[in-house]
Amino acid sequence: MKSSASSNTSYTWTSQKSPIICKCGYECPMWTSQKPHSKGKRFFGCPFYKVREKYCGFFTWYDDVDRVSKTNEMTYKIAALEAKISELQALKKMEVGELEFKLKVKDAEISHLKWFKFGFIVILCALIMRFCL
């Protein structure tokens, strides 16, 4: 376990069953507050807590971990479902494209057969007129 201390907080990396993930997408270390009103109270926060430009603002008290874990779990499930939806939409789009192409081919075949039928009727009429007259 790594740990660090400063005037207001210290942190510890933990190995929980499901890590707490901040809004940046990084695993959050466990911090221990050193502030007078919450001294010794543990919390999870963005690993960039001390880096103002990168800090996403994620914070939750250790007591709220179950709620945050459930939220993270649901976030992962939602992301997986959204990815599946995107995959199915892409597959549907590809299948629709293939069907549209097949439809155009069949339309061209029908048009070709209509012209062939027309030509056959014209030739047949010409032959009938030639031999009947």
mmCIF file of C-alpha atoms in Angstrom, residues 21-92:
data_model
loop_
_atom_site.group_PDB
_atom_site.id
_atom_site.type_symbol
_atom_site.label_atom_id
_atom_site.label_comp_id
_atom_site.label_asym_id
_atom_site.label_seq_id
_atom_site.Cartn_x
_atom_site.Cartn_y
_atom_site.Cartn_z
ATOM 1 C CA ILE A 21 -13.712 5.301 -10.348
ATOM 2 C CA CYS A 22 -13.781 9.089 -10.588
ATOM 3 C CA LYS A 23 -15.292 11.176 -13.378
ATOM 4 C CA CYS A 24 -11.863 11.209 -15.091
ATOM 5 C CA GLY A 25 -12.034 7.420 -15.361
ATOM 6 C CA TYR A 26 -9.198 6.757 -12.897
ATOM 7 C CA GLU A 27 -9.220 4.553 -9.805
ATOM 8 C CA CYS A 28 -9.599 6.686 -6.694
ATOM 9 C CA PRO A 29 -7.260 6.383 -3.732
ATOM 10 C CA MET A 30 -8.637 6.446 -0.205
ATOM 11 C CA TRP A 31 -7.793 9.695 1.530
ATOM 12 C CA THR A 32 -7.885 10.465 5.243
ATOM 13 C CA SER A 33 -9.012 13.919 6.155
ATOM 14 C CA GLN A 34 -6.769 15.961 8.430
ATOM 15 C CA LYS A 35 -9.122 18.938 8.612
ATOM 16 C CA PRO A 36 -10.301 19.750 12.140
ATOM 17 C CA HIS A 37 -14.019 19.200 11.459
ATOM 18 C CA SER A 38 -13.482 15.772 9.817
ATOM 19 C CA LYS A 39 -10.085 14.641 11.142
ATOM 20 C CA GLY A 40 -9.473 10.939 10.577
ATOM 21 C CA LYS A 41 -12.548 10.465 8.413
ATOM 22 C CA ARG A 42 -11.787 8.463 5.260
ATOM 23 C CA PHE A 43 -12.959 9.345 1.776
ATOM 24 C CA PHE A 44 -12.328 8.513 -1.856
ATOM 25 C CA GLY A 45 -11.377 11.262 -4.254
ATOM 26 C CA CYS A 46 -9.979 11.900 -7.682
ATOM 27 C CA PRO A 47 -6.269 10.990 -7.820
ATOM 28 C CA PHE A 48 -5.685 14.505 -9.156
ATOM 29 C CA TYR A 49 -7.107 16.022 -5.945
ATOM 30 C CA LYS A 50 -3.988 18.183 -5.540
ATOM 31 C CA VAL A 51 -3.705 19.089 -9.245
ATOM 32 C CA ARG A 52 -6.225 21.854 -9.885
ATOM 33 C CA GLU A 53 -6.130 21.649 -13.727
ATOM 34 C CA LYS A 54 -6.853 17.898 -13.810
ATOM 35 C CA TYR A 55 -9.127 17.492 -10.759
ATOM 36 C CA CYS A 56 -12.616 16.364 -11.794
ATOM 37 C CA GLY A 57 -14.198 17.135 -8.421
ATOM 38 C CA PHE A 58 -15.118 13.535 -7.553
ATOM 39 C CA PHE A 59 -15.438 12.978 -3.804
ATOM 40 C CA THR A 60 -17.307 10.521 -1.607
ATOM 41 C CA TRP A 61 -16.975 9.586 2.025
ATOM 42 C CA TYR A 62 -15.869 6.017 2.726
ATOM 43 C CA ASP A 63 -19.253 5.443 4.399
ATOM 44 C CA ASP A 64 -20.950 6.053 1.023
ATOM 45 C CA VAL A 65 -18.826 3.491 -0.857
ATOM 46 C CA ASP A 66 -21.645 0.975 -1.294
ATOM 47 C CA ARG A 67 -23.784 3.607 -3.004
ATOM 48 C CA VAL A 68 -20.859 4.750 -5.169
ATOM 49 C CA SER A 69 -19.944 1.140 -6.028
ATOM 50 C CA LYS A 70 -23.515 0.502 -7.136
ATOM 51 C CA THR A 71 -23.420 3.713 -9.168
ATOM 52 C CA ASN A 72 -20.127 2.666 -10.796
ATOM 53 C CA GLU A 73 -21.518 -0.800 -11.475
ATOM 54 C CA MET A 74 -24.616 0.681 -13.085
ATOM 55 C CA THR A 75 -22.445 3.115 -15.077
ATOM 56 C CA TYR A 76 -20.417 0.174 -16.448
ATOM 57 C CA LYS A 77 -23.599 -1.737 -17.282
ATOM 58 C CA ILE A 78 -25.077 1.301 -19.022
ATOM 59 C CA ALA A 79 -21.858 1.786 -21.011
ATOM 60 C CA ALA A 80 -21.885 -1.900 -22.000
ATOM 61 C CA LEU A 81 -25.526 -1.688 -23.059
ATOM 62 C CA GLU A 82 -24.885 1.521 -25.020
ATOM 63 C CA ALA A 83 -21.977 -0.199 -26.781
ATOM 64 C CA LYS A 84 -24.228 -3.158 -27.588
ATOM 65 C CA ILE A 85 -26.914 -0.795 -28.911
ATOM 66 C CA SER A 86 -24.326 0.948 -31.116
ATOM 67 C CA GLU A 87 -23.103 -2.413 -32.368
ATOM 68 C CA LEU A 88 -26.645 -3.547 -33.166
ATOM 69 C CA GLN A 89 -27.443 -0.235 -34.874
ATOM 70 C CA ALA A 90 -24.323 -0.570 -37.034
ATOM 71 C CA LEU A 91 -25.264 -4.153 -37.861
ATOM 72 C CA LYS A 92 -28.816 -3.086 -38.717
#
